[in-house]
Coordinates of C-alpha atoms and ligand atoms in Angstrom, one line a residue:
M95 CA 38.1 13.1 -50.1
E96 CA 34.7 12.1 -51.6
R97 CA 32.3 10.1 -49.6
N98 CA 28.5 9.6 -49.6
I99 CA 26.7 10.5 -46.4
N100 CA 23.6 8.5 -45.6
I101 CA 20.9 10.9 -44.8
P102 CA 17.2 10.2 -45.0
K103 CA 15.4 12.0 -47.9
E104 CA 12.8 13.7 -45.7
I105 CA 15.5 15.2 -43.6
V106 CA 17.3 16.4 -46.8
R107 CA 14.0 18.0 -47.9
S108 CA 13.5 19.7 -44.5
I109 CA 17.0 21.1 -44.6
A110 CA 16.6 22.4 -48.1
G111 CA 13.3 24.1 -47.2
A112 CA 14.5 25.6 -43.9
T113 CA 15.1 29.3 -43.4
R114 CA 16.4 29.3 -39.8
V115 CA 19.5 27.1 -39.4
I116 CA 22.0 26.9 -36.6
A117 CA 25.3 25.2 -36.5
L118 CA 27.2 24.6 -33.2
T119 CA 30.8 23.6 -33.5
G120 CA 33.5 22.3 -31.3
A121 CA 37.2 21.6 -31.4
G122 CA 36.8 18.6 -33.8
V123 CA 35.9 21.1 -36.6
S124 CA 39.4 22.6 -36.3
A125 CA 41.2 19.3 -35.9
E126 CA 41.8 18.9 -39.6
S127 CA 43.5 22.3 -39.6
G128 CA 46.0 21.0 -37.0
V129 CA 44.4 22.4 -33.9
P130 CA 44.5 20.0 -31.0
T131 CA 41.1 19.0 -29.5
F132 CA 40.6 18.9 -25.7
R133 CA 39.4 15.3 -25.0
G134 CA 40.3 12.1 -26.6
E135 CA 43.6 10.5 -27.4
D136 CA 45.7 13.5 -28.4
G137 CA 43.5 16.0 -26.6
L138 CA 45.1 18.9 -24.6
W139 CA 43.5 17.6 -21.3
R140 CA 45.6 14.4 -21.7
N141 CA 48.8 16.3 -21.1
Y142 CA 47.6 19.4 -19.2
R143 CA 45.3 19.7 -16.2
A144 CA 42.4 22.1 -16.9
E145 CA 42.5 23.1 -13.2
D146 CA 46.1 24.3 -13.5
L147 CA 45.5 26.3 -16.7
A148 CA 41.9 27.1 -17.6
T149 CA 40.3 28.3 -14.4
P150 CA 40.2 31.8 -12.7
E151 CA 41.9 30.2 -9.7
A152 CA 44.8 29.0 -11.8
F153 CA 45.3 32.5 -13.2
R154 CA 45.2 34.1 -9.8
R155 CA 47.7 31.6 -8.6
D156 CA 50.2 31.8 -11.5
P157 CA 49.3 34.2 -14.3
K158 CA 52.7 33.7 -15.9
L159 CA 52.2 29.9 -16.2
V160 CA 48.8 30.3 -17.7
W161 CA 50.0 32.9 -20.1
E162 CA 52.9 30.7 -21.2
W163 CA 50.4 28.0 -22.0
Y164 CA 48.3 30.4 -24.1
D165 CA 51.4 31.8 -25.7
W166 CA 52.3 28.2 -26.8
R167 CA 48.9 27.6 -28.2
R168 CA 48.8 30.9 -30.0
T169 CA 52.2 30.1 -31.6
L170 CA 50.8 26.7 -32.7
L171 CA 47.7 28.4 -34.1
A172 CA 49.3 31.3 -35.9
P173 CA 50.2 29.6 -39.1
L174 CA 47.1 27.4 -39.3
A175 CA 44.3 28.0 -41.9
P176 CA 40.6 27.1 -42.0
N177 CA 39.7 23.7 -43.6
A178 CA 36.9 22.5 -45.8
G179 CA 34.5 22.2 -42.9
H180 CA 35.0 25.8 -41.9
F181 CA 34.5 26.9 -45.5
A182 CA 31.3 24.8 -45.9
L183 CA 29.8 26.5 -42.8
A184 CA 30.8 29.9 -44.1
E185 CA 29.0 29.1 -47.4
M186 CA 25.9 28.0 -45.5
E187 CA 25.4 31.6 -44.4
S188 CA 24.5 32.5 -48.0
R189 CA 22.2 29.5 -48.5
F190 CA 19.7 30.2 -45.7
D191 CA 17.8 33.4 -44.8
D192 CA 18.9 33.1 -41.2
F193 CA 22.0 31.2 -40.4
T194 CA 23.9 31.5 -37.2
L195 CA 27.1 29.8 -36.4
I196 CA 27.7 29.2 -32.6
T197 CA 31.1 28.0 -31.8
Q198 CA 32.9 26.9 -28.7
N199 CA 36.2 27.3 -30.5
V200 CA 38.5 30.2 -29.5
D201 CA 40.9 29.8 -32.5
G202 CA 39.3 32.4 -34.8
L203 CA 39.3 30.0 -37.8
H204 CA 35.5 30.4 -38.5
R205 CA 35.9 34.2 -39.0
M206 CA 39.0 33.6 -41.1
A207 CA 36.9 31.3 -43.3
G208 CA 34.3 34.0 -43.9
S209 CA 31.6 33.3 -41.3
A210 CA 30.1 36.7 -40.2
N211 CA 27.0 35.8 -38.2
L212 CA 29.1 34.1 -35.5
V213 CA 28.7 33.6 -31.8
E214 CA 31.9 32.8 -30.0
M215 CA 30.6 31.3 -26.8
H216 CA 34.0 30.7 -25.1
G217 CA 35.8 33.8 -26.3
N218 CA 38.7 34.2 -28.6
I219 CA 42.4 33.4 -28.0
W220 CA 43.5 36.4 -30.1
Y221 CA 41.9 38.9 -27.7
T222 CA 43.0 40.0 -24.2
R223 CA 40.9 41.6 -21.5
C224 CA 42.2 44.1 -19.0
L225 CA 41.6 43.1 -15.4
R226 CA 41.3 46.7 -14.3
E227 CA 39.0 48.2 -16.9
G228 CA 37.6 45.2 -18.8
D229 CA 38.9 46.6 -22.1
V230 CA 38.9 43.9 -24.7
R231 CA 41.6 44.2 -27.4
E232 CA 42.9 42.2 -30.3
N233 CA 46.5 41.1 -29.9
R234 CA 48.1 39.0 -32.6
D235 CA 51.6 39.1 -31.2
V236 CA 53.4 35.7 -31.5
P237 CA 55.3 35.2 -29.3
L238 CA 53.9 37.5 -26.6
A239 CA 56.3 40.0 -25.1
P240 CA 56.4 40.9 -22.3
L241 CA 55.0 37.7 -20.8
P242 CA 52.6 38.1 -19.1
P243 CA 51.4 40.9 -21.5
L244 CA 50.2 44.3 -20.1
C245 CA 47.2 46.5 -21.1
T246 CA 48.3 48.9 -23.8
R247 CA 46.0 51.5 -22.4
C248 CA 46.5 51.5 -18.6
G249 CA 49.5 49.2 -18.2
G250 CA 47.5 46.9 -15.9
M251 CA 47.4 43.1 -16.1
V252 CA 45.4 41.5 -18.9
R253 CA 44.0 37.9 -19.2
P254 CA 43.1 35.8 -22.2
H255 CA 39.5 36.7 -23.4
I256 CA 38.4 33.2 -22.9
V257 CA 35.7 31.6 -20.7
W258 CA 37.4 29.3 -18.2
F259 CA 35.7 26.5 -16.2
G260 CA 33.5 27.8 -13.4
E261 CA 33.1 31.2 -15.1
S262 CA 29.8 32.4 -16.5
L263 CA 29.5 33.1 -20.2
D264 CA 29.0 36.7 -21.3
P265 CA 25.2 37.1 -20.8
D266 CA 24.6 38.8 -24.2
I267 CA 26.5 36.0 -26.0
L268 CA 24.6 33.3 -24.1
D269 CA 21.3 35.1 -24.8
R270 CA 22.2 35.2 -28.5
A271 CA 23.0 31.5 -28.5
L272 CA 19.8 30.6 -26.7
F273 CA 17.6 32.9 -28.8
S274 CA 18.9 31.5 -32.1
T275 CA 18.7 27.9 -30.8
R276 CA 15.0 28.3 -29.9
Q277 CA 14.2 29.7 -33.4
A278 CA 16.1 26.9 -35.3
Q279 CA 14.3 24.7 -37.7
V280 CA 17.6 22.8 -38.4
F281 CA 20.4 22.5 -35.8
I282 CA 23.7 21.1 -37.0
V283 CA 26.1 20.0 -34.2
A284 CA 29.6 19.3 -35.4
G285 CA 32.9 18.2 -33.8
T286 CA 32.0 18.5 -30.2
S287 CA 32.1 15.9 -27.4
A288 CA 29.0 17.6 -26.0
M289 CA 30.5 17.4 -22.5
V290 CA 30.8 21.1 -21.6
Q291 CA 27.8 23.1 -20.4
P292 CA 25.9 25.2 -21.3
A293 CA 26.9 24.5 -25.0
A294 CA 26.2 20.8 -24.6
S295 CA 22.5 21.4 -23.8
L296 CA 21.8 23.5 -27.0
A297 CA 21.1 20.6 -29.3
G298 CA 18.6 19.1 -26.9
M299 CA 16.9 22.5 -26.5
A300 CA 16.6 22.9 -30.3
K301 CA 15.1 19.4 -30.5
Q302 CA 12.6 20.2 -27.8
N303 CA 11.6 23.3 -29.8
G304 CA 10.9 21.2 -32.9
A305 CA 14.2 21.5 -34.8
I306 CA 15.7 18.7 -36.8
V307 CA 19.1 17.9 -35.2
I308 CA 22.0 16.6 -37.3
E309 CA 25.2 15.5 -35.7
V310 CA 28.6 15.4 -37.5
N311 CA 31.4 13.6 -35.6
V312 CA 34.0 11.0 -36.1
E313 CA 32.6 9.1 -33.1
P314 CA 29.4 8.8 -31.1
T315 CA 28.8 11.3 -28.3
P316 CA 26.3 11.5 -25.4
I317 CA 23.8 13.2 -27.7
S318 CA 24.0 10.8 -30.6
G319 CA 21.0 8.8 -29.4
M320 CA 18.7 11.8 -29.5
V321 CA 19.6 13.4 -32.9
D322 CA 17.6 12.9 -36.1
A323 CA 20.7 12.0 -38.1
S324 CA 24.1 11.1 -36.9
L325 CA 26.6 11.5 -39.7
Q326 CA 29.8 9.7 -38.7
G327 CA 32.9 11.1 -40.4
S328 CA 35.3 14.1 -40.3
S329 CA 33.7 17.5 -40.5
G330 CA 36.1 18.4 -43.3
S331 CA 34.4 15.9 -45.6
V332 CA 30.9 15.6 -44.2
L333 CA 30.0 19.3 -44.0
P334 CA 31.0 20.1 -47.6
E335 CA 28.9 17.1 -48.7
L336 CA 26.0 18.3 -46.6
L337 CA 26.3 21.6 -48.4
R338 CA 26.2 19.8 -51.8
I339 CA 23.1 17.9 -50.8
I340 CA 21.3 21.1 -49.8
D341 CA 22.2 22.6 -53.2
V342 CA 20.8 19.8 -55.3
Ligands
BJW667 C1 35.9 15.4 -34.9 C2 37.0 15.4 -35.7 C3 36.8 15.7 -37.0 C4 37.7 15.1 -33.7 N1 35.6 15.9 -37.5 N2 34.7 15.6 -35.4 C5 26.1 21.6 -15.5 C6 26.4 20.3 -15.1 C7 27.7 19.9 -14.8 C8 28.7 20.9 -14.9 C9 28.4 22.1 -15.3 C10 27.1 22.5 -15.6 N3 27.1 23.8 -15.9 C11 28.3 24.3 -15.9 C12 29.1 23.3 -15.4 C13 30.6 23.4 -15.2 C14 31.4 23.4 -16.5 C15 31.2 22.1 -17.3 O1 30.4 22.0 -18.2 N4 31.9 21.1 -16.9 C16 31.8 19.8 -17.5 C17 33.2 19.3 -18.0 C18 31.1 18.8 -16.6 N5 31.0 24.5 -17.4 C19 31.5 25.8 -17.1 O2 32.2 26.0 -16.2 C20 31.0 26.9 -18.0 N6 30.5 27.9 -17.3 C21 29.3 28.0 -16.8 O3 28.4 27.2 -17.1 O4 29.1 28.9 -15.8 C22 28.0 28.8 -14.9 C23 28.3 27.7 -14.0 C24 29.5 27.5 -13.5 C25 29.8 26.4 -12.6 C26 28.8 25.5 -12.2 C27 27.5 25.7 -12.7 C28 27.2 26.8 -13.6 C29 32.2 27.4 -18.8 C30 32.8 26.4 -19.7 C31 34.0 27.0 -20.4 C32 34.7 25.9 -21.2 N7 36.0 26.3 -21.5 C33 36.9 25.5 -22.3 C34 38.4 25.8 -22.1 C35 38.8 27.1 -22.4 C36 40.3 27.1 -22.4 C37 40.8 27.4 -23.7 O5 40.4 27.0 -24.8 O6 41.8 28.0 -23.7 O7 36.4 25.5 -23.6 S1 36.8 23.8 -21.8 C38 37.1 23.1 -23.5 O8 35.9 22.3 -23.7 C39 37.0 24.4 -24.4 C40 36.0 23.9 -25.4 O9 35.3 25.0 -26.1 C41 35.0 23.0 -24.6 C42 34.2 22.0 -25.4 O10 35.1 21.0 -26.0 P1 34.8 20.5 -27.4 O11 34.8 21.6 -28.4 O12 33.6 19.7 -27.4 O13 36.1 19.6 -27.7 P2 36.4 18.1 -27.3 O14 37.9 17.9 -27.4 O15 35.8 17.7 -26.0 O16 35.7 17.2 -28.4 C43 36.1 17.2 -29.7 C44 35.1 16.3 -30.5 O17 35.4 16.4 -31.9 C45 35.1 14.9 -30.1 O18 33.8 14.4 -30.0 C46 35.7 14.2 -31.3 O19 35.2 12.9 -31.6 C47 35.4 15.1 -32.4 N8 36.3 15.1 -33.5 N9 38.1 15.2 -34.8 C48 34.5 15.8 -36.6 N10 37.9 15.8 -37.8

């Protein structure tokens, strides 16, 4: 749907002239593809307790229950496709010399849309990790069988290749996110409630390093007050429009 975003001219000029651009995305960017968000009215955390399903303790306590939840989410995700927001971000990669997409999303939709310079901060739901050998493997089986699934190499237990609460992010991935954030001239933050650390701090870090920060969200967030432009609307309509503005 067409809509005009209100973005100051000097900001448009800065974006168009920028070479190093970062976008950070969250669950809201996949919402228009049919992926549930975590917080908010229909969010996953309304019906499920994160402590029971998305912590290492929960997995130690009941791996089958945790895997059942992931199996359900994988089944929900399997038929879904990227939306206009994902495609606009994938297009941006060819518009700037250095464009990095940092995502908190685990659904794999950015890669499906064509984003290649991608940092998946919280892992990917389509990969498993062997608890014995750390082997990370793609697994697209829907539904999973057996449940819980086993490592195809050593037969040991595997877990979802996802960062749960209380777990540290992969240090190389975090370094990549921090490095690109510090270099950014423009930092676009889209579809995240900016509640979960360390991702929530990246926009502030970019701003401190002199970047122009642009937020895209359907509602205000804790970082809305510090950004240079807060574009209220769905990422599926605002991001393509942002791309059009850059191209003019
Ligand atoms: C739209 C839209 C549309 C809708 N268009 N917009 C410092 C201070 C306090 C606590 C901590 C801290 N450092 C670390 C912590 C602990 C914890 C944390 O941050 N807790 C907070 C909740 C307080 N962080 C961690 O544990 C992290 N680990 C870590 O830092 O290790 C070191 C450490 C540990 C412990 C203490 C100190 C240091 C790991 C975080 C892992 C997060 N994992 C999850 C779940 C994985 C499970 C799974 O997916 O299977 O990742 S949590 C969940 O939240 C998921 C998401 O990636 C993440 C972010 O959510 P997101 O993407 O923002 O989604 P929502 O739903 O919150 O928001 C959607 C937004 O979209 C909303 O704003 C809507 O308005 C908007 N929207 N439709 C545009 N169409």
